[in-house]
Amino acid sequence: MKLLIIGIDGADERIMKSVNPKFFEIFNNQYHSKILTEDLWSRGWSHMFTGKKAWDTGGAYMKPKLDGTYDFTQSFSLNDINNDDSIIPIWEIVNNVGKKVGIMNVPGTRPAPKVNGFFISGAGAGIGKINSIRDELYFPASIKKEIKKSNYVFDIRLTTYGSYQPNKFFSDLEKMIKNRCKTFLKLSYKNNIDFGFIAIQGLARAQYLAMNEIDKIMQPSKSLNKDAIYQKLIINLFHTLNREINELLNKISPENYIITSDHGMSPYLYKANMNPILRDLGFLPKKNNFKKNIFNIKSLLPRRLKLGLRNFSTFEKLRIHTKFDPKKTLAFGHRYINGVYLNDKRFGSSLVNKNNREQISKKFCEYFNSHSNSIKYNMNAVVFREKYLGKKFETILPDIWINKPDNIFFEGEGDFIENNIDYEKKIKSNNATRDMLTGIKGRHPLFICNKELKNYFNNNDFEDLRLVHQIVERMYSL
């Protein structure tokens, strides 16, 4: 195999070196590392396989549907880019020079394309829980038997996990990693591939859940209230990951390798919400407390009922539509997006137009950047969307972007900024109901490779995960 890419969802070099230093012994400490920076709105996996940003592909973690409503979506698939001749996915680059590929579980890659080699689509990217091995998720048809035989699991998420027990949850994460790597090895041998790309989920799920305990492992000198059960489970998961990656590299023995991730990981210390700032400015009139009372009641429910409400589409729409009155709102924020949208024709509104949009944006940025909490928490607002006018997907972009530290996550409710109380709590079944509990995405993904691969680097390389696509282009150029 000429090149093997192993993507470890959520892997972070800083955490690896502190909590899992034996990981680097796999490479005999003879590797090259590179600091890359993601914007945490464009999807890292999409950067890798398309070489393009979200305004070119639509590959954002969260974006407006732009269907005349105020609904947002996390959905992204190959259907969004299949008719764009300017985007050549990395498997096509390899196939175009007559070489075979093996792609496994990279999020955003459904439906599985017809390739020379094999392809198993990834979970995530808004697909929800995968309960069966549907035909659209693999190619060729002959590999279905191997997928079923290996007890293949696409992903495990707390939001759809059901009854939560820590030992079982972490055991299931380990089984998922082992079975995925075993399946990749078998299919790689059978297909004699020249290029492989496997995405391994599991670590990110543990870090989202228990980043507070990982932080304590990283600070051994401090007197901290540690949870021995979770710390042991975390260390065991890292050891399983080490063994499986070591086996992949030893058995495949690729000429070149890249070990990377779609993003890094950060402690989830603070929640932010743009809507209180917008209310201060009169851009978003305050509504009644109906929705606030509903969500206060939800917080008291047992885990099973919480998950039921989370997966109930009517409730999710209620979350969005009770936050503001569209007929009186000039601008609004949304969960998962550190930015602000102007209520313009994209959303079926004429309240914001070419005559007032610049004034509204300027007024917001000036107020936000002078706010005491913006200064305290090192955040600043900049006009954003106008820089990308003319891009294929520029309409999904927020008009204003908020630069922020990694430890702040933007929610769609609550105060302007407040502590994430789950970070200080012990992890229990009742609060382990969402994926990002005490950890959130960090902007610096892991990126290491064999030293010889540096020959494919240039001085003008992208400084984010689009670099992966650039390297594949150069390695398999005609």
CSV table of C-alpha atoms in Angstrom, one decimal:
chain,number,residue,atom,x,y,z
A,1,MET,CA,0.0,0.0,0.0
A,2,LYS,CA,1.4,3.3,-1.0
A,3,LEU,CA,-0.5,5.4,1.5
A,4,LEU,CA,-2.6,4.6,4.6
A,5,ILE,CA,-4.6,7.3,6.3
A,6,ILE,CA,-5.9,6.6,9.7
A,7,GLY,CA,-8.4,9.2,11.0
A,8,ILE,CA,-9.1,9.1,14.7
A,9,ASP,CA,-12.2,11.1,15.5
A,10,GLY,CA,-11.3,13.8,18.0
A,11,ALA,CA,-7.6,12.9,18.5
A,12,ASP,CA,-5.5,15.7,19.9
A,13,GLU,CA,-1.7,15.6,20.0
A,14,ARG,CA,-1.6,17.5,23.3
A,15,ILE,CA,-3.9,15.0,25.0
A,16,MET,CA,-2.1,12.0,23.4
A,17,LYS,CA,1.3,13.1,24.7
A,18,SER,CA,0.0,13.7,28.2
A,19,VAL,CA,-2.4,10.8,28.7
A,20,ASN,CA,-1.3,8.3,26.1
A,21,PRO,CA,2.4,8.7,25.4
A,22,LYS,CA,2.9,5.1,24.3
A,23,PHE,CA,0.9,6.0,21.2
A,24,PHE,CA,4.0,7.6,19.8
A,25,GLU,CA,6.1,4.6,20.5
A,26,ILE,CA,4.2,2.9,17.7
A,27,PHE,CA,6.2,5.0,15.3
A,28,ASN,CA,9.5,4.6,17.2
A,29,ASN,CA,9.2,8.3,17.8
A,30,GLN,CA,10.3,8.7,14.1
A,31,TYR,CA,7.5,10.8,12.7
A,32,HIS,CA,6.8,14.3,11.5
A,33,SER,CA,4.0,16.3,13.1
A,34,LYS,CA,2.3,19.4,11.9
A,35,ILE,CA,0.1,22.0,13.6
A,36,LEU,CA,-3.1,22.5,11.7
A,37,THR,CA,-6.0,24.7,12.6
A,38,GLU,CA,-9.7,24.1,11.8
A,39,ASP,CA,-12.5,26.7,12.0
A,40,LEU,CA,-14.8,24.2,13.8
A,41,TRP,CA,-17.7,25.1,11.5
A,42,SER,CA,-16.5,23.4,8.3
A,43,ARG,CA,-16.4,19.6,8.7
A,44,GLY,CA,-12.8,18.3,9.1
A,45,TRP,CA,-13.6,15.0,7.3
A,46,SER,CA,-15.0,17.0,4.3
A,47,HIS,CA,-11.8,19.1,4.2
A,48,MET,CA,-9.8,15.9,3.9
A,49,PHE,CA,-11.8,14.2,1.1
A,50,THR,CA,-12.7,17.2,-0.9
A,51,GLY,CA,-9.9,19.7,-0.3
A,52,LYS,CA,-12.6,22.4,0.0
A,53,LYS,CA,-14.2,24.6,2.6
A,54,ALA,CA,-17.8,24.6,3.7
A,55,TRP,CA,-18.7,27.6,1.5
A,56,ASP,CA,-17.6,25.5,-1.5
A,57,THR,CA,-19.2,22.2,-0.4
A,58,GLY,CA,-22.0,22.9,2.1
A,59,GLY,CA,-20.0,20.7,4.5
A,60,ALA,CA,-20.7,22.5,7.8
A,61,TYR,CA,-21.4,21.1,11.2
A,62,MET,CA,-24.6,23.2,11.4
A,63,LYS,CA,-26.3,25.3,8.7
A,64,PRO,CA,-29.7,26.8,7.8
A,65,LYS,CA,-31.9,24.7,5.5
A,66,LEU,CA,-32.9,27.8,3.6
A,67,ASP,CA,-36.2,26.3,2.7
A,68,GLY,CA,-38.3,29.4,3.6
A,69,THR,CA,-38.2,28.4,7.3
A,70,TYR,CA,-35.8,29.0,10.2
A,71,ASP,CA,-34.9,25.4,10.5
A,72,PHE,CA,-31.2,24.3,10.7
A,73,THR,CA,-29.6,21.0,9.8
A,74,GLN,CA,-26.4,19.0,10.4
A,75,SER,CA,-26.9,17.0,7.3
A,76,PHE,CA,-24.1,16.6,4.7
A,77,SER,CA,-23.6,13.9,2.2
A,78,LEU,CA,-21.9,13.2,-1.2
A,79,ASN,CA,-25.2,14.2,-2.8
A,80,ASP,CA,-24.3,17.8,-2.0
A,81,ILE,CA,-21.1,17.6,-4.1
A,82,ASN,CA,-21.7,14.9,-6.7
A,83,ASN,CA,-22.7,17.3,-9.5
A,84,ASP,CA,-19.8,19.7,-8.9
A,85,ASP,CA,-17.0,19.0,-11.3
A,86,SER,CA,-14.6,21.3,-9.4
A,87,ILE,CA,-14.5,18.8,-6.5
A,88,ILE,CA,-12.6,15.6,-7.0
A,89,PRO,CA,-12.8,13.4,-3.9
A,90,ILE,CA,-9.5,11.7,-2.9
A,91,TRP,CA,-10.8,8.2,-3.9
A,92,GLU,CA,-11.4,9.5,-7.4
A,93,ILE,CA,-7.9,10.9,-7.6
A,94,VAL,CA,-6.5,7.5,-6.8
A,95,ASN,CA,-8.9,5.6,-9.1
A,96,ASN,CA,-8.1,7.9,-12.0
A,97,VAL,CA,-4.5,6.7,-12.1
A,98,GLY,CA,-5.7,3.0,-12.1
A,99,LYS,CA,-5.1,2.3,-8.4
A,100,LYS,CA,-7.5,0.6,-6.0
A,101,VAL,CA,-8.9,2.3,-2.8
A,102,GLY,CA,-10.4,1.1,0.5
A,103,ILE,CA,-12.4,3.7,2.3
A,104,MET,CA,-14.1,3.0,5.6
A,105,ASN,CA,-16.5,4.9,7.8
A,106,VAL,CA,-15.5,8.5,6.9
A,107,PRO,CA,-18.4,10.7,7.9
A,108,GLY,CA,-20.3,12.5,5.2
A,109,THR,CA,-19.5,9.9,2.5
A,110,ARG,CA,-23.0,8.5,1.8
A,111,PRO,CA,-24.2,7.1,-0.4
A,112,ALA,CA,-21.2,4.9,-1.0
A,113,PRO,CA,-19.8,5.7,-4.5
A,114,LYS,CA,-18.9,3.0,-7.0
A,115,VAL,CA,-15.1,2.7,-6.8
A,116,ASN,CA,-12.3,0.5,-7.9
A,117,GLY,CA,-11.8,-1.2,-4.5
A,118,PHE,CA,-14.2,-1.1,-1.6
A,119,PHE,CA,-16.2,1.6,0.1
A,120,ILE,CA,-18.1,1.7,3.4
A,121,SER,CA,-19.9,5.0,4.2
A,122,GLY,CA,-19.5,6.8,7.5
A,123,ALA,CA,-22.0,7.6,10.2
A,124,GLY,CA,-22.4,11.1,11.5
A,125,ALA,CA,-23.0,14.2,9.3
A,126,GLY,CA,-26.7,14.3,10.3
A,127,ILE,CA,-27.4,10.7,9.3
A,128,GLY,CA,-28.6,9.7,12.8
A,129,LYS,CA,-28.3,6.1,14.2
A,130,ILE,CA,-27.7,3.4,11.7
A,131,ASN,CA,-29.7,0.3,12.7
A,132,SER,CA,-29.1,-1.8,9.6
A,133,ILE,CA,-26.6,-2.2,6.9
A,134,ARG,CA,-28.5,-0.5,4.1
A,135,ASP,CA,-27.4,-1.0,0.4
A,136,GLU,CA,-26.5,2.7,0.1
A,137,LEU,CA,-23.8,2.4,2.7
A,138,TYR,CA,-21.4,0.0,1.0
A,139,PHE,CA,-19.8,-0.9,-2.4
A,140,PRO,CA,-19.5,-3.5,-3.9
A,141,ALA,CA,-22.4,-5.6,-2.9
A,142,SER,CA,-20.1,-8.6,-2.3
A,143,ILE,CA,-18.7,-7.0,0.9
A,144,LYS,CA,-22.0,-7.0,2.8
A,145,LYS,CA,-21.4,-10.5,4.1
A,146,GLU,CA,-18.0,-9.5,5.6
A,147,ILE,CA,-19.5,-6.4,7.2
A,148,LYS,CA,-22.3,-8.4,8.9
A,149,LYS,CA,-20.0,-11.2,9.9
A,150,SER,CA,-17.7,-8.8,11.7
A,151,ASN,CA,-20.5,-7.3,13.9
A,152,TYR,CA,-19.6,-4.0,12.3
A,153,VAL,CA,-20.9,-0.8,14.1
A,154,PHE,CA,-20.9,2.5,12.3
A,155,ASP,CA,-20.9,4.7,15.4
A,156,ILE,CA,-22.0,4.9,19.1
A,157,ARG,CA,-23.5,8.1,20.5
A,158,LEU,CA,-24.9,8.9,23.9
A,159,THR,CA,-28.0,10.5,22.3
A,160,THR,CA,-29.1,7.2,20.9
A,161,TYR,CA,-27.4,4.8,23.3
A,162,GLY,CA,-30.3,3.9,25.5
A,163,SER,CA,-29.7,2.7,29.1
A,164,TYR,CA,-26.3,4.1,30.1
A,165,GLN,CA,-23.8,2.2,32.2
A,166,PRO,CA,-20.1,3.4,32.1
A,167,ASN,CA,-18.4,-0.1,31.9
A,168,LYS,CA,-20.7,-1.3,29.1
A,169,PHE,CA,-20.5,2.0,27.2
A,170,PHE,CA,-16.7,2.0,27.1
A,171,SER,CA,-16.7,-1.8,26.4
A,172,ASP,CA,-18.9,-1.2,23.4
A,173,LEU,CA,-16.6,1.6,22.2
A,174,GLU,CA,-13.6,-0.8,22.3
A,175,LYS,CA,-15.5,-3.5,20.5
A,176,MET,CA,-16.5,-1.0,17.8
A,177,ILE,CA,-12.8,0.0,17.3
A,178,LYS,CA,-11.6,-3.6,17.2
A,179,ASN,CA,-14.2,-4.9,14.8
A,180,ARG,CA,-13.7,-1.9,12.5
A,181,CYS,CA,-10.0,-2.4,12.2
A,182,LYS,CA,-10.4,-6.2,11.8
A,183,THR,CA,-12.8,-5.6,8.9
A,184,PHE,CA,-10.6,-3.0,7.3
A,185,LEU,CA,-7.6,-5.5,7.3
A,186,LYS,CA,-9.7,-8.3,5.8
A,187,LEU,CA,-11.1,-6.2,3.0
A,188,SER,CA,-7.8,-4.6,2.3
A,189,TYR,CA,-6.1,-8.0,1.8
A,190,LYS,CA,-9.0,-9.2,-0.4
A,191,ASN,CA,-9.0,-6.1,-2.6
A,192,ASN,CA,-5.2,-5.5,-2.8
A,193,ILE,CA,-5.7,-1.8,-2.4
A,194,ASP,CA,-3.0,0.9,-3.0
A,195,PHE,CA,-4.7,3.6,-0.9
A,196,GLY,CA,-6.5,3.2,2.4
A,197,PHE,CA,-8.5,5.6,4.5
A,198,ILE,CA,-10.1,4.4,7.7
A,199,ALA,CA,-11.9,6.6,10.2
A,200,ILE,CA,-12.1,5.4,13.8
A,201,GLN,CA,-14.8,6.7,16.1
A,202,GLY,CA,-14.8,5.9,19.8
A,203,LEU,CA,-12.2,8.1,21.3
A,204,ALA,CA,-14.2,11.3,20.6
A,205,ARG,CA,-17.3,9.8,22.3
A,206,ALA,CA,-15.2,9.1,25.4
A,207,GLN,CA,-13.6,12.6,25.4
A,208,TYR,CA,-16.9,14.4,24.9
A,209,LEU,CA,-18.3,12.5,27.8
A,210,ALA,CA,-15.3,12.6,30.2
A,211,MET,CA,-13.0,15.4,29.3
A,212,ASN,CA,-13.2,16.6,32.8
A,213,GLU,CA,-11.6,13.4,34.0
A,214,ILE,CA,-9.0,13.5,31.2
A,215,ASP,CA,-8.1,17.0,32.4
A,216,LYS,CA,-7.4,15.6,35.8
A,217,ILE,CA,-5.1,12.9,34.4
A,218,MET,CA,-3.3,15.7,32.6
A,219,GLN,CA,-2.8,17.6,35.9
A,220,PRO,CA,-1.5,14.9,38.3
A,221,SER,CA,0.2,17.4,40.7
A,222,LYS,CA,-3.1,19.1,41.5
A,223,SER,CA,-5.4,17.9,44.3
A,224,LEU,CA,-8.5,17.1,42.3
A,225,ASN,CA,-11.6,15.0,43.0
A,226,LYS,CA,-10.9,12.2,40.6
A,227,ASP,CA,-13.2,9.5,39.5
A,228,ALA,CA,-11.1,6.3,39.5
A,229,ILE,CA,-13.7,4.3,37.4
A,230,TYR,CA,-13.7,6.8,34.5
A,231,GLN,CA,-10.0,7.3,34.6
A,232,LYS,CA,-9.4,3.6,34.3
A,233,LEU,CA,-11.9,3.2,31.5
A,234,ILE,CA,-10.3,6.1,29.6
A,235,ILE,CA,-6.8,4.7,29.9
A,236,ASN,CA,-8.0,1.2,28.8
A,237,LEU,CA,-9.7,2.8,25.7
A,238,PHE,CA,-6.4,4.5,24.7
A,239,HIS,CA,-4.6,1.2,25.1
A,240,THR,CA,-7.1,-0.5,22.8
A,241,LEU,CA,-6.7,2.2,20.2
A,242,ASN,CA,-2.9,1.9,20.4
A,243,ARG,CA,-3.0,-1.9,19.9
A,244,GLU,CA,-5.4,-1.7,16.9
A,245,ILE,CA,-3.4,1.1,15.1
A,246,ASN,CA,-0.2,-0.8,15.7
A,247,GLU,CA,-1.7,-3.9,14.2
A,248,LEU,CA,-3.0,-2.0,11.2
A,249,LEU,CA,0.5,-0.5,10.5
A,250,ASN,CA,2.4,-3.8,11.1
A,251,LYS,CA,0.1,-6.0,9.0
A,252,ILE,CA,-0.4,-3.6,6.1
A,253,SER,CA,3.1,-2.1,6.3
A,254,PRO,CA,2.3,0.9,4.1
A,255,GLU,CA,5.0,2.9,2.3
A,256,ASN,CA,3.6,6.1,3.8
A,257,TYR,CA,1.1,6.9,6.5
A,258,ILE,CA,-0.9,9.8,7.9
A,259,ILE,CA,-2.4,9.6,11.3
A,260,THR,CA,-4.9,12.5,11.7
A,261,SER,CA,-8.2,13.6,13.2
A,262,ASP,CA,-11.1,15.7,12.1
A,263,HIS,CA,-10.6,18.1,15.0
A,264,GLY,CA,-8.9,18.3,18.4
A,265,MET,CA,-10.5,18.3,21.8
A,266,SER,CA,-11.1,20.9,24.5
A,267,PRO,CA,-12.7,21.0,27.9
A,268,TYR,CA,-16.2,22.4,27.7
A,269,LEU,CA,-16.0,25.1,30.3
A,270,TYR,CA,-18.5,27.7,29.1
A,271,LYS,CA,-21.8,28.1,27.2
A,272,ALA,CA,-22.4,31.2,25.1
A,273,ASN,CA,-25.6,32.5,23.5
A,274,MET,CA,-25.9,35.4,21.1
A,275,ASN,CA,-29.5,36.1,21.7
A,276,PRO,CA,-29.2,38.1,24.9
A,277,ILE,CA,-26.8,40.5,23.1
A,278,LEU,CA,-29.2,40.8,20.2
A,279,ARG,CA,-32.0,41.6,22.7
A,280,ASP,CA,-29.9,44.3,24.3
A,281,LEU,CA,-29.6,45.9,20.9
A,282,GLY,CA,-33.3,45.5,20.1
A,283,PHE,CA,-32.5,43.2,17.2
A,284,LEU,CA,-34.4,40.2,18.7
A,285,PRO,CA,-37.5,41.1,20.7
A,286,LYS,CA,-38.0,39.0,23.8
A,287,LYS,CA,-40.8,36.4,23.8
A,288,ASN,CA,-42.7,34.9,26.7
A,289,ASN,CA,-41.3,32.3,29.1
A,290,PHE,CA,-43.3,29.4,27.6
A,291,LYS,CA,-40.3,27.7,26.1
A,292,LYS,CA,-38.1,28.4,29.2
A,293,ASN,CA,-40.5,26.7,31.4
A,294,ILE,CA,-40.7,23.6,29.1
A,295,PHE,CA,-36.9,23.2,29.1
A,296,ASN,CA,-36.7,23.7,32.9
A,297,ILE,CA,-39.2,20.8,33.2
A,298,LYS,CA,-37.2,18.7,30.7
A,299,SER,CA,-34.0,19.1,32.9
A,300,LEU,CA,-35.8,17.3,35.7
A,301,LEU,CA,-36.9,14.2,33.7
A,302,PRO,CA,-35.2,10.8,33.9
A,303,ARG,CA,-32.7,9.9,31.1
A,304,ARG,CA,-35.1,7.7,29.1
A,305,LEU,CA,-37.7,10.5,28.8
A,306,LYS,CA,-35.0,13.1,28.0
A,307,LEU,CA,-33.7,11.0,25.1
A,308,GLY,CA,-37.3,10.6,23.9
A,309,LEU,CA,-37.8,14.3,23.8
A,310,ARG,CA,-34.5,14.9,22.1
A,311,ASN,CA,-35.4,12.6,19.3
A,312,PHE,CA,-38.9,13.9,18.9
A,313,SER,CA,-38.9,16.2,15.9
A,314,THR,CA,-41.8,18.4,17.0
A,315,PHE,CA,-39.9,19.1,20.2
A,316,GLU,CA,-36.8,20.0,18.3
A,317,LYS,CA,-38.8,22.5,16.2
A,318,LEU,CA,-40.2,24.0,19.3
A,319,ARG,CA,-36.6,24.6,20.5
A,320,ILE,CA,-36.1,26.8,17.4
A,321,HIS,CA,-39.4,28.5,16.9
A,322,THR,CA,-40.1,29.7,20.4
A,323,LYS,CA,-36.9,31.7,20.7
A,324,PHE,CA,-37.9,34.7,18.7
A,325,ASP,CA,-40.7,36.3,16.6
A,326,PRO,CA,-39.5,36.2,12.9
A,327,LYS,CA,-41.8,39.1,12.0
A,328,LYS,CA,-39.9,41.4,14.4
A,329,THR,CA,-36.4,40.0,14.5
A,330,LEU,CA,-33.5,41.5,12.7
A,331,ALA,CA,-30.8,39.0,13.7
A,332,PHE,CA,-30.5,35.7,15.6
A,333,GLY,CA,-28.0,33.1,16.8
A,334,HIS,CA,-28.2,29.3,16.7
A,335,ARG,CA,-26.8,26.4,18.6
A,336,TYR,CA,-23.4,25.1,17.4
A,337,ILE,CA,-22.6,28.2,15.4
A,338,ASN,CA,-20.4,30.9,16.8
A,339,GLY,CA,-22.0,33.6,14.7
A,340,VAL,CA,-25.1,35.6,13.9
A,341,TYR,CA,-27.5,35.5,11.0
A,342,LEU,CA,-29.3,38.5,9.7
A,343,ASN,CA,-33.0,37.9,9.1
A,344,ASP,CA,-33.0,38.6,5.3
A,345,LYS,CA,-34.5,37.0,2.2
A,346,ARG,CA,-32.7,33.7,2.8
A,347,PHE,CA,-35.3,33.2,5.5
A,348,GLY,CA,-38.2,34.6,3.6
A,349,SER,CA,-37.9,38.0,5.4
A,350,SER,CA,-37.5,41.5,4.1
A,351,LEU,CA,-36.6,43.1,7.5
A,352,VAL,CA,-32.9,43.1,6.6
A,353,ASN,CA,-31.9,44.2,3.2
A,354,LYS,CA,-29.1,46.0,1.3
A,355,ASN,CA,-30.1,49.3,2.9
A,356,ASN,CA,-29.6,48.3,6.5
A,357,ARG,CA,-27.5,45.2,6.7
A,358,GLU,CA,-24.2,47.0,7.0
A,359,GLN,CA,-25.5,49.3,9.7
A,360,ILE,CA,-26.9,46.3,11.7
A,361,SER,CA,-23.6,44.3,11.4
A,362,LYS,CA,-21.5,47.3,12.4
A,363,LYS,CA,-23.7,48.1,15.4
A,364,PHE,CA,-23.6,44.5,16.6
A,365,CYS,CA,-19.8,44.2,16.3
A,366,GLU,CA,-19.1,47.5,18.1
A,367,TYR,CA,-21.5,46.5,21.0
A,368,PHE,CA,-20.2,42.9,21.2
A,369,ASN,CA,-16.5,43.8,21.1
A,370,SER,CA,-16.9,46.4,23.8
A,371,HIS,CA,-18.9,44.2,26.1
A,372,SER,CA,-17.2,43.3,29.4
A,373,ASN,CA,-17.8,39.6,29.0
A,374,SER,CA,-16.5,39.6,25.4
A,375,ILE,CA,-13.3,41.1,26.7
A,376,LYS,CA,-13.1,38.9,29.8
A,377,TYR,CA,-13.6,35.7,27.8
A,378,ASN,CA,-11.4,36.8,24.8
A,379,MET,CA,-14.1,36.9,22.2
A,380,ASN,CA,-14.5,39.3,19.3
A,381,ALA,CA,-17.0,39.7,16.4
A,382,VAL,CA,-16.2,40.3,12.8
A,383,VAL,CA,-18.2,40.8,9.6
A,384,PHE,CA,-17.9,37.4,7.8
A,385,ARG,CA,-20.3,36.4,5.1
A,386,GLU,CA,-19.6,39.4,2.8
A,387,LYS,CA,-16.0,38.1,2.4
A,388,TYR,CA,-17.3,35.1,0.5
A,389,LEU,CA,-20.1,36.5,-1.7
A,390,GLY,CA,-20.2,34.5,-4.9
A,391,LYS,CA,-19.2,31.2,-3.3
A,392,LYS,CA,-21.5,28.3,-4.1
A,393,PHE,CA,-22.7,28.0,-0.5
A,394,GLU,CA,-22.2,31.5,0.7
A,395,THR,CA,-25.9,31.7,1.7
A,396,ILE,CA,-25.4,29.2,4.6
A,397,LEU,CA,-22.7,31.4,6.1
A,398,PRO,CA,-23.4,33.5,9.3
A,399,ASP,CA,-23.2,37.2,8.5
A,400,ILE,CA,-21.1,37.8,11.6
A,401,TRP,CA,-18.5,35.5,13.0
A,402,ILE,CA,-17.4,35.3,16.6
A,403,ASN,CA,-13.8,34.4,17.3
A,404,LYS,CA,-13.6,32.6,20.6
A,405,PRO,CA,-11.4,30.2,22.7
A,406,ASP,CA,-12.0,26.5,22.2
A,407,ASN,CA,-13.5,26.0,25.7
A,408,ILE,CA,-16.6,28.0,24.8
A,409,PHE,CA,-19.6,26.3,23.0
A,410,PHE,CA,-22.5,28.3,21.5
A,411,GLU,CA,-25.9,27.1,22.7
A,412,GLY,CA,-29.2,28.6,21.5
A,413,GLU,CA,-30.5,29.4,25.0
A,414,GLY,CA,-29.3,30.7,28.4
A,415,ASP,CA,-27.3,33.7,29.3
A,416,PHE,CA,-24.7,35.4,27.1
A,417,ILE,CA,-22.1,33.4,28.8
A,418,GLU,CA,-22.3,31.0,31.7
A,419,ASN,CA,-20.4,28.1,33.2
A,420,ASN,CA,-21.0,24.6,31.9
A,421,ILE,CA,-22.2,23.0,35.2
A,422,ASP,CA,-21.8,19.5,33.8
A,423,TYR,CA,-18.0,20.0,33.7
A,424,GLU,CA,-17.9,20.3,37.5
A,425,LYS,CA,-20.4,17.4,38.2
A,426,LYS,CA,-19.7,13.7,38.5
A,427,ILE,CA,-20.8,11.9,35.4
A,428,LYS,CA,-24.1,10.0,36.0
A,429,SER,CA,-26.6,8.2,33.9
A,430,ASN,CA,-29.1,11.1,34.2
A,431,ASN,CA,-26.8,13.8,32.8
A,432,ALA,CA,-25.0,11.5,30.3
A,433,THR,CA,-27.7,12.2,27.6
A,434,ARG,CA,-25.8,14.3,25.1
A,435,ASP,CA,-22.6,13.8,23.2
A,436,MET,CA,-20.8,16.9,24.2
A,437,LEU,CA,-21.1,16.9,28.0
A,438,THR,CA,-17.7,17.9,29.4
A,439,GLY,CA,-15.7,18.0,26.2
A,440,ILE,CA,-16.0,19.9,22.9
A,441,LYS,CA,-14.2,20.1,19.6
A,442,GLY,CA,-10.8,21.8,19.7
A,443,ARG,CA,-9.3,23.6,16.7
A,444,HIS,CA,-6.0,21.7,16.4
A,445,PRO,CA,-6.4,18.2,15.0
A,446,LEU,CA,-3.7,15.5,15.3
A,447,PHE,CA,-1.5,15.3,12.2
A,448,ILE,CA,1.5,13.1,12.1
A,449,CYS,CA,3.1,11.2,9.2
A,450,ASN,CA,6.3,9.3,8.3
A,451,LYS,CA,9.2,11.7,7.7
A,452,GLU,CA,9.5,10.8,4.0
A,453,LEU,CA,6.1,12.2,3.4
A,454,LYS,CA,7.5,15.7,3.9
A,455,ASN,CA,8.7,15.4,0.3
A,456,TYR,CA,5.0,16.1,-0.7
A,457,PHE,CA,4.8,19.3,1.3
A,458,ASN,CA,5.0,22.7,-0.2
A,459,ASN,CA,5.5,26.2,1.3
A,460,ASN,CA,2.1,27.3,0.2
A,461,ASP,CA,0.2,24.3,1.7
A,462,PHE,CA,-3.2,24.7,3.4
A,463,GLU,CA,-2.8,25.1,7.1
A,464,ASP,CA,-5.9,23.0,7.8
A,465,LEU,CA,-7.1,19.5,7.0
A,466,ARG,CA,-7.4,20.3,3.3
A,467,LEU,CA,-3.6,19.4,3.4
A,468,VAL,CA,-4.6,15.7,3.3
A,469,HIS,CA,-6.2,16.2,-0.1
A,470,GLN,CA,-3.2,18.2,-1.4
A,471,ILE,CA,-0.9,15.4,-0.4
A,472,VAL,CA,-3.0,12.7,-2.1
A,473,GLU,CA,-3.2,14.9,-5.2
A,474,ARG,CA,0.6,15.2,-5.4
A,475,MET,CA,1.3,11.5,-4.6
A,476,TYR,CA,-1.1,10.2,-7.2
A,477,SER,CA,-0.7,12.9,-9.9
A,478,LEU,CA,-0.7,11.6,-13.5
